[in-house]
Amino acid sequence: MDLQDEITKEAEKLAKYSALYQSSLPPPLVDATQLSEAAEEELLEECNEAWRELGEFQNKLTLADVREVVQDSENPLAVLLARERALLAELNIQKNRTPKPLITNQEVLTCLGKQELQNTDRQLEMILSCVRTRKKSLQDELAREQKWLQEQLEVEKSLLEKLEDQQQQNFLALSKNSVIHKMKINMEKVTSQKEKLLSALGNFLDEHYPPPSDAVTGRKSARLPSRTDENTANFMTLHEILEHLMTKTMKSPHDPYLELDATFWPPFVEALLRYGVVLRHPDDPRRIRLEEFDQ
């Protein structure tokens, strides 16, 4: 656009300068106000003189014997050399001669100059009109391009906002998944630790608190002289009693008590009560529950 503006300014400047001479410019040669009679006669005489000189040159050229060189088809190099010499001679003549103006009358020259200036002014006005038209076309195209650019910028802004929202959602999803993953790892660790503790507890109870049948037959207790292996086989192990108590506490924390029946071996119950692992119901001694160790 800068180059186009410069061209427009130059054309306007030339048109402005041309407009300064509009008041002094003569009307076209076809109008009534033409050259004076003396100027016309002088111009006509000079034209006739130039025409006579041209006729003389034409006659000299016609009478000149150049057929021998031109028609020498067997020696084209000689023809070219002859033409070169002729052109060089004509060039030297033109360099040494002083050109004579065809018209010396100042009135005629002034009229011709003004007419040429009018033609130049018309041409510049046409160029200016074309430049303005082109400028308007370029301005319209620039407006369309700017509108398209603005639309593209709005689309880009919308896409950036959507991208930012999507990245935020992805970040939140990743954070949530990370928290869930950490929770799963912690649960697996807790479950593994729980399994280890239960296994260690089972091994401890199997070693130090064997099943009632083994304890009765091994000790040969005098307190139970009539107890047989068939009766002792119905007692639960200490491991099973603890498992039932924990299950009851987890499933029904509002009522964690278990009612004692024939399957509970009294020595195991007494041991749990003595070491503070279980507590009796304050109103019903036949019911026991697991001690709340987290309180």
mmCIF file of C-alpha atoms in Angstrom:
data_model
loop_
_atom_site.group_PDB
_atom_site.id
_atom_site.type_symbol
_atom_site.label_atom_id
_atom_site.label_comp_id
_atom_site.label_asym_id
_atom_site.label_seq_id
_atom_site.Cartn_x
_atom_site.Cartn_y
_atom_site.Cartn_z
ATOM 1 C CA MET A 1 0.000 0.000 0.000
ATOM 2 C CA ASP A 2 2.899 2.449 0.574
ATOM 3 C CA LEU A 3 4.084 2.220 -3.037
ATOM 4 C CA GLN A 4 0.516 2.646 -4.288
ATOM 5 C CA ASP A 5 0.050 5.745 -2.131
ATOM 6 C CA GLU A 6 3.303 7.219 -3.412
ATOM 7 C CA ILE A 7 2.214 6.694 -7.035
ATOM 8 C CA THR A 8 -1.155 8.310 -6.264
ATOM 9 C CA LYS A 9 0.489 11.304 -4.631
ATOM 10 C CA GLU A 10 2.879 11.768 -7.574
ATOM 11 C CA ALA A 11 0.001 11.597 -10.052
ATOM 12 C CA GLU A 12 -2.032 14.109 -8.030
ATOM 13 C CA LYS A 13 0.975 16.417 -7.825
ATOM 14 C CA LEU A 14 1.519 16.279 -11.612
ATOM 15 C CA ALA A 15 -2.164 16.908 -12.229
ATOM 16 C CA LYS A 16 -2.040 19.866 -9.821
ATOM 17 C CA TYR A 17 0.952 21.349 -11.611
ATOM 18 C CA SER A 18 -0.734 20.826 -14.963
ATOM 19 C CA ALA A 19 -3.853 22.546 -13.680
ATOM 20 C CA LEU A 20 -1.839 25.700 -12.970
ATOM 21 C CA TYR A 21 -1.369 26.231 -16.720
ATOM 22 C CA GLN A 22 -4.982 25.578 -17.727
ATOM 23 C CA SER A 23 -5.788 29.306 -17.892
ATOM 24 C CA SER A 24 -2.894 30.041 -20.250
ATOM 25 C CA LEU A 25 -3.252 26.973 -22.465
ATOM 26 C CA PRO A 26 -4.532 27.657 -25.999
ATOM 27 C CA PRO A 27 -7.601 25.873 -27.257
ATOM 28 C CA PRO A 28 -7.189 22.879 -29.563
ATOM 29 C CA LEU A 29 -5.848 23.555 -33.060
ATOM 30 C CA VAL A 30 -9.231 22.795 -34.593
ATOM 31 C CA ASP A 31 -10.770 25.860 -32.865
ATOM 32 C CA ALA A 32 -11.158 29.230 -34.508
ATOM 33 C CA THR A 33 -8.249 30.804 -32.706
ATOM 34 C CA GLN A 34 -5.368 29.237 -34.558
ATOM 35 C CA LEU A 35 -1.900 30.390 -35.656
ATOM 36 C CA SER A 36 -1.418 33.686 -37.380
ATOM 37 C CA GLU A 37 -1.145 33.768 -41.157
ATOM 38 C CA ALA A 38 2.549 34.588 -41.083
ATOM 39 C CA ALA A 39 3.250 31.674 -38.782
ATOM 40 C CA GLU A 40 1.194 29.357 -40.960
ATOM 41 C CA GLU A 41 3.044 30.475 -44.103
ATOM 42 C CA GLU A 42 6.406 30.038 -42.420
ATOM 43 C CA LEU A 43 5.436 26.593 -41.195
ATOM 44 C CA LEU A 44 4.144 25.606 -44.617
ATOM 45 C CA GLU A 45 7.353 26.828 -46.259
ATOM 46 C CA GLU A 46 9.520 24.859 -43.843
ATOM 47 C CA CYS A 47 7.443 21.736 -44.480
ATOM 48 C CA ASN A 48 7.811 22.134 -48.215
ATOM 49 C CA GLU A 49 11.561 22.625 -47.846
ATOM 50 C CA ALA A 50 11.836 19.498 -45.739
ATOM 51 C CA TRP A 51 9.752 17.608 -48.284
ATOM 52 C CA ARG A 52 12.042 18.735 -51.112
ATOM 53 C CA GLU A 53 15.130 17.611 -49.175
ATOM 54 C CA LEU A 54 13.522 14.279 -48.510
ATOM 55 C CA GLY A 55 12.768 13.864 -52.214
ATOM 56 C CA GLU A 56 16.365 14.657 -53.105
ATOM 57 C CA PHE A 57 17.663 12.088 -50.628
ATOM 58 C CA GLN A 58 15.280 9.531 -52.060
ATOM 59 C CA ASN A 59 16.503 10.197 -55.600
ATOM 60 C CA LYS A 60 20.142 9.914 -54.526
ATOM 61 C CA LEU A 61 19.420 6.645 -52.817
ATOM 62 C CA THR A 62 17.629 5.333 -55.867
ATOM 63 C CA LEU A 63 20.506 6.279 -58.190
ATOM 64 C CA ALA A 64 23.181 4.824 -55.901
ATOM 65 C CA ASP A 65 24.707 1.591 -57.375
ATOM 66 C CA VAL A 66 24.572 -0.918 -54.492
ATOM 67 C CA ARG A 67 23.332 -3.880 -56.494
ATOM 68 C CA GLU A 68 26.803 -5.339 -56.885
ATOM 69 C CA VAL A 69 27.336 -5.736 -53.182
ATOM 70 C CA VAL A 70 23.752 -6.578 -52.235
ATOM 71 C CA GLN A 71 23.331 -9.212 -54.943
ATOM 72 C CA ASP A 72 26.596 -10.981 -54.188
ATOM 73 C CA SER A 73 25.047 -14.168 -52.835
ATOM 74 C CA GLU A 74 28.310 -16.073 -53.092
ATOM 75 C CA ASN A 75 30.096 -13.731 -50.716
ATOM 76 C CA PRO A 76 27.704 -12.934 -47.778
ATOM 77 C CA LEU A 77 30.587 -11.927 -45.535
ATOM 78 C CA ALA A 78 31.513 -9.152 -47.941
ATOM 79 C CA VAL A 79 27.889 -7.963 -47.930
ATOM 80 C CA LEU A 80 27.848 -7.809 -44.136
ATOM 81 C CA LEU A 81 31.182 -6.002 -44.060
ATOM 82 C CA ALA A 82 29.945 -3.478 -46.578
ATOM 83 C CA ARG A 83 26.811 -2.857 -44.525
ATOM 84 C CA GLU A 84 28.946 -2.449 -41.426
ATOM 85 C CA ARG A 85 31.151 0.151 -43.170
ATOM 86 C CA ALA A 86 28.082 1.999 -44.398
ATOM 87 C CA LEU A 87 26.523 2.070 -40.924
ATOM 88 C CA LEU A 88 29.784 3.252 -39.342
ATOM 89 C CA ALA A 89 30.095 6.024 -41.922
ATOM 90 C CA GLU A 90 26.506 7.133 -41.288
ATOM 91 C CA LEU A 91 27.160 7.039 -37.533
ATOM 92 C CA ASN A 92 30.206 9.285 -37.924
ATOM 93 C CA ILE A 93 28.232 11.726 -40.059
ATOM 94 C CA GLN A 94 25.419 11.892 -37.495
ATOM 95 C CA LYS A 95 27.921 12.470 -34.676
ATOM 96 C CA ASN A 96 29.665 15.314 -36.484
ATOM 97 C CA ARG A 97 26.588 17.108 -37.836
ATOM 98 C CA THR A 98 24.565 19.595 -35.862
ATOM 99 C CA PRO A 99 20.872 18.777 -36.094
ATOM 100 C CA LYS A 100 18.772 21.550 -37.497
ATOM 101 C CA PRO A 101 15.367 22.052 -35.903
ATOM 102 C CA LEU A 102 12.513 21.577 -38.282
ATOM 103 C CA ILE A 103 10.599 24.531 -36.871
ATOM 104 C CA THR A 104 12.176 27.724 -35.591
ATOM 105 C CA ASN A 105 9.108 29.896 -35.228
ATOM 106 C CA GLN A 106 8.499 30.582 -31.525
ATOM 107 C CA GLU A 107 4.752 30.904 -31.934
ATOM 108 C CA VAL A 108 4.505 27.476 -33.538
ATOM 109 C CA LEU A 109 6.782 25.918 -30.947
ATOM 110 C CA THR A 110 4.766 27.470 -28.107
ATOM 111 C CA CYS A 111 1.519 26.184 -29.589
ATOM 112 C CA LEU A 112 2.937 22.700 -30.039
ATOM 113 C CA GLY A 113 4.362 22.706 -26.478
ATOM 114 C CA LYS A 114 1.036 23.736 -25.006
ATOM 115 C CA GLN A 115 -0.767 21.101 -27.005
ATOM 116 C CA GLU A 116 1.709 18.458 -25.826
ATOM 117 C CA LEU A 117 1.198 19.647 -22.248
ATOM 118 C CA GLN A 118 -2.565 19.264 -22.699
ATOM 119 C CA ASN A 119 -2.099 15.720 -23.979
ATOM 120 C CA THR A 120 0.211 14.952 -21.070
ATOM 121 C CA ASP A 121 -2.348 16.391 -18.636
ATOM 122 C CA ARG A 122 -5.087 14.204 -20.109
ATOM 123 C CA GLN A 123 -2.894 11.138 -19.857
ATOM 124 C CA LEU A 124 -2.032 11.959 -16.243
ATOM 125 C CA GLU A 125 -5.701 12.446 -15.427
ATOM 126 C CA MET A 126 -6.436 9.029 -16.924
ATOM 127 C CA ILE A 127 -3.588 7.513 -14.908
ATOM 128 C CA LEU A 128 -4.877 9.230 -11.768
ATOM 129 C CA SER A 129 -8.348 7.859 -12.377
ATOM 130 C CA CYS A 130 -6.946 4.361 -12.850
ATOM 131 C CA VAL A 131 -4.807 4.696 -9.745
ATOM 132 C CA ARG A 132 -7.786 5.852 -7.673
ATOM 133 C CA THR A 133 -9.849 2.966 -8.946
ATOM 134 C CA ARG A 134 -7.053 0.557 -8.113
ATOM 135 C CA LYS A 135 -6.628 2.167 -4.707
ATOM 136 C CA LYS A 136 -10.345 1.773 -3.939
ATOM 137 C CA SER A 137 -10.163 -1.860 -5.032
ATOM 138 C CA LEU A 138 -7.141 -2.438 -2.811
ATOM 139 C CA GLN A 139 -8.857 -0.700 0.115
ATOM 140 C CA ASP A 140 -11.917 -2.939 -0.302
ATOM 141 C CA GLU A 141 -9.683 -5.980 -0.474
ATOM 142 C CA LEU A 142 -7.805 -4.782 2.620
ATOM 143 C CA ALA A 143 -11.103 -4.351 4.483
ATOM 144 C CA ARG A 144 -12.116 -7.897 3.540
ATOM 145 C CA GLU A 145 -8.744 -9.256 4.623
ATOM 146 C CA GLN A 146 -8.955 -7.382 7.947
ATOM 147 C CA LYS A 147 -12.457 -8.748 8.521
ATOM 148 C CA TRP A 148 -11.259 -12.248 7.746
ATOM 149 C CA LEU A 149 -8.278 -11.730 10.050
ATOM 150 C CA GLN A 150 -10.572 -10.574 12.850
ATOM 151 C CA GLU A 151 -12.758 -13.642 12.376
ATOM 152 C CA GLN A 152 -9.700 -15.876 12.467
ATOM 153 C CA LEU A 153 -8.493 -14.168 15.648
ATOM 154 C CA GLU A 154 -11.877 -14.763 17.270
ATOM 155 C CA VAL A 155 -11.795 -18.408 16.212
ATOM 156 C CA GLU A 156 -8.258 -18.711 17.580
ATOM 157 C CA LYS A 157 -9.346 -17.127 20.871
ATOM 158 C CA SER A 158 -12.295 -19.518 21.135
ATOM 159 C CA LEU A 159 -10.074 -22.500 20.402
ATOM 160 C CA LEU A 160 -7.519 -21.352 22.982
ATOM 161 C CA GLU A 161 -10.270 -21.027 25.590
ATOM 162 C CA LYS A 162 -11.550 -24.511 24.771
ATOM 163 C CA LEU A 163 -8.003 -25.846 24.891
ATOM 164 C CA GLU A 164 -7.441 -24.230 28.277
ATOM 165 C CA ASP A 165 -10.705 -25.680 29.592
ATOM 166 C CA GLN A 166 -9.784 -29.108 28.255
ATOM 167 C CA GLN A 167 -6.323 -28.896 29.823
ATOM 168 C CA GLN A 168 -7.917 -27.895 33.127
ATOM 169 C CA GLN A 169 -10.304 -30.820 32.931
ATOM 170 C CA ASN A 170 -7.447 -33.155 32.066
ATOM 171 C CA PHE A 171 -5.449 -31.800 35.008
ATOM 172 C CA LEU A 172 -8.378 -32.331 37.359
ATOM 173 C CA ALA A 173 -8.941 -35.813 35.956
ATOM 174 C CA LEU A 174 -5.259 -36.631 36.357
ATOM 175 C CA SER A 175 -5.296 -35.251 39.911
ATOM 176 C CA LYS A 176 -8.383 -37.295 40.704
ATOM 177 C CA ASN A 177 -6.889 -40.393 39.159
ATOM 178 C CA SER A 178 -3.686 -39.735 41.088
ATOM 179 C CA VAL A 179 -5.606 -39.497 44.365
ATOM 180 C CA ILE A 180 -7.554 -42.636 43.541
ATOM 181 C CA HIS A 181 -4.352 -44.409 42.587
ATOM 182 C CA LYS A 182 -2.741 -43.378 45.871
ATOM 183 C CA MET A 183 -5.803 -44.552 47.767
ATOM 184 C CA LYS A 184 -5.690 -47.880 45.980
ATOM 185 C CA ILE A 185 -2.009 -48.267 46.836
ATOM 186 C CA ASN A 186 -2.714 -47.403 50.459
ATOM 187 C CA MET A 187 -5.615 -49.875 50.532
ATOM 188 C CA GLU A 188 -3.415 -52.565 49.085
ATOM 189 C CA LYS A 189 -0.780 -51.793 51.724
ATOM 190 C CA VAL A 190 -3.402 -51.862 54.476
ATOM 191 C CA THR A 191 -4.856 -55.111 53.124
ATOM 192 C CA SER A 192 -1.404 -56.635 52.908
ATOM 193 C CA GLN A 193 -0.587 -55.485 56.445
ATOM 194 C CA LYS A 194 -3.931 -56.833 57.618
ATOM 195 C CA GLU A 195 -3.222 -60.208 56.058
ATOM 196 C CA LYS A 196 0.204 -60.267 57.688
ATOM 197 C CA LEU A 197 -1.255 -59.379 61.101
ATOM 198 C CA LEU A 198 -4.013 -61.961 60.785
ATOM 199 C CA SER A 199 -1.508 -64.576 59.721
ATOM 200 C CA ALA A 200 0.795 -63.670 62.625
ATOM 201 C CA LEU A 201 -2.184 -63.711 65.024
ATOM 202 C CA GLY A 202 -3.279 -67.111 63.722
ATOM 203 C CA ASN A 203 0.189 -68.538 64.120
ATOM 204 C CA PHE A 204 0.432 -67.091 67.647
ATOM 205 C CA LEU A 205 -2.946 -68.485 68.655
ATOM 206 C CA ASP A 206 -2.266 -71.907 67.106
ATOM 207 C CA GLU A 207 1.020 -72.056 68.962
ATOM 208 C CA HIS A 208 -0.005 -70.764 72.392
ATOM 209 C CA TYR A 209 -3.743 -71.492 72.368
ATOM 210 C CA PRO A 210 -4.249 -74.810 70.601
ATOM 211 C CA PRO A 211 -7.737 -76.206 69.945
ATOM 212 C CA PRO A 212 -9.641 -77.372 73.044
ATOM 213 C CA SER A 213 -9.395 -81.093 72.162
ATOM 214 C CA ASP A 214 -5.575 -80.944 72.106
ATOM 215 C CA ALA A 215 -5.443 -78.963 75.325
ATOM 216 C CA VAL A 216 -7.728 -81.394 77.132
ATOM 217 C CA THR A 217 -5.922 -84.544 75.979
ATOM 218 C CA GLY A 218 -2.467 -83.053 76.536
ATOM 219 C CA ARG A 219 -2.982 -81.753 80.047
ATOM 220 C CA LYS A 220 -5.249 -84.559 81.240
ATOM 221 C CA SER A 221 -7.027 -82.011 83.389
ATOM 222 C CA ALA A 222 -8.674 -83.249 86.573
ATOM 223 C CA ARG A 223 -11.305 -80.543 86.268
ATOM 224 C CA LEU A 224 -12.854 -82.283 83.257
ATOM 225 C CA PRO A 225 -12.566 -86.013 83.963
ATOM 226 C CA SER A 226 -15.670 -86.938 81.965
ATOM 227 C CA ARG A 227 -14.941 -84.744 78.910
ATOM 228 C CA THR A 228 -14.374 -86.754 75.720
ATOM 229 C CA ASP A 229 -12.884 -85.917 72.352
ATOM 230 C CA GLU A 230 -16.370 -85.912 70.812
ATOM 231 C CA ASN A 231 -17.565 -83.156 73.210
ATOM 232 C CA THR A 232 -14.439 -81.043 72.906
ATOM 233 C CA ALA A 233 -14.531 -81.214 69.115
ATOM 234 C CA ASN A 234 -17.589 -78.876 69.123
ATOM 235 C CA PHE A 235 -15.726 -75.961 70.749
ATOM 236 C CA MET A 236 -14.548 -73.066 68.585
ATOM 237 C CA THR A 237 -10.884 -72.158 68.526
ATOM 238 C CA LEU A 238 -9.732 -68.909 70.011
ATOM 239 C CA HIS A 239 -9.027 -67.677 66.487
ATOM 240 C CA GLU A 240 -12.636 -68.342 65.467
ATOM 241 C CA ILE A 241 -13.983 -66.595 68.590
ATOM 242 C CA LEU A 242 -11.970 -63.451 67.817
ATOM 243 C CA GLU A 243 -13.045 -63.559 64.175
ATOM 244 C CA HIS A 244 -16.743 -63.733 65.174
ATOM 245 C CA LEU A 245 -16.284 -60.825 67.591
ATOM 246 C CA MET A 246 -14.590 -58.629 64.949
ATOM 247 C CA THR A 247 -17.212 -59.503 62.342
ATOM 248 C CA LYS A 248 -20.014 -58.626 64.762
ATOM 249 C CA THR A 249 -18.352 -55.310 65.635
ATOM 250 C CA MET A 250 -17.926 -54.362 61.947
ATOM 251 C CA LYS A 251 -21.388 -55.405 60.756
ATOM 252 C CA SER A 252 -23.431 -54.082 63.701
ATOM 253 C CA PRO A 253 -21.458 -51.476 65.646
ATOM 254 C CA HIS A 254 -24.672 -50.450 67.426
ATOM 255 C CA ASP A 255 -24.995 -53.980 68.898
ATOM 256 C CA PRO A 256 -21.527 -55.631 68.980
ATOM 257 C CA TYR A 257 -22.368 -58.258 71.636
ATOM 258 C CA LEU A 258 -22.224 -62.029 71.030
ATOM 259 C CA GLU A 259 -24.262 -64.424 73.120
ATOM 260 C CA LEU A 260 -22.251 -67.270 74.687
ATOM 261 C CA ASP A 261 -23.344 -70.780 73.851
ATOM 262 C CA ALA A 262 -21.989 -74.323 74.120
ATOM 263 C CA THR A 263 -19.452 -73.719 71.368
ATOM 264 C CA PHE A 264 -17.499 -71.167 73.442
ATOM 265 C CA TRP A 265 -14.882 -72.971 75.535
ATOM 266 C CA PRO A 266 -14.920 -71.342 79.013
ATOM 267 C CA PRO A 267 -11.123 -71.186 79.452
ATOM 268 C CA PHE A 268 -10.824 -69.197 76.240
ATOM 269 C CA VAL A 269 -13.558 -66.795 77.345
ATOM 270 C CA GLU A 270 -11.974 -66.366 80.743
ATOM 271 C CA ALA A 271 -8.587 -65.675 79.150
ATOM 272 C CA LEU A 272 -10.061 -63.007 76.874
ATOM 273 C CA LEU A 273 -11.834 -61.391 79.817
ATOM 274 C CA ARG A 274 -8.761 -61.526 82.010
ATOM 275 C CA TYR A 275 -6.511 -59.840 79.435
ATOM 276 C CA GLY A 276 -9.097 -57.169 78.616
ATOM 277 C CA VAL A 277 -9.707 -58.270 75.043
ATOM 278 C CA VAL A 278 -13.480 -58.627 75.527
ATOM 279 C CA LEU A 279 -16.041 -57.144 77.912
ATOM 280 C CA ARG A 280 -19.236 -58.605 79.357
ATOM 281 C CA HIS A 281 -22.594 -56.953 78.948
ATOM 282 C CA PRO A 282 -23.371 -54.931 82.103
ATOM 283 C CA ASP A 283 -26.877 -56.465 82.336
ATOM 284 C CA ASP A 284 -26.352 -59.898 80.787
ATOM 285 C CA PRO A 285 -23.168 -61.818 81.676
ATOM 286 C CA ARG A 286 -23.940 -64.326 78.882
ATOM 287 C CA ARG A 287 -23.099 -61.713 76.276
ATOM 288 C CA ILE A 288 -19.635 -60.398 75.409
ATOM 289 C CA ARG A 289 -18.190 -57.907 72.947
ATOM 290 C CA LEU A 290 -14.767 -56.844 71.635
ATOM 291 C CA GLU A 291 -13.022 -54.063 73.494
ATOM 292 C CA GLU A 292 -12.981 -50.700 71.659
ATOM 293 C CA PHE A 293 -9.252 -50.187 71.335
ATOM 294 C CA ASP A 294 -9.613 -47.067 69.199
ATOM 295 C CA GLN A 295 -11.377 -45.082 71.941
#
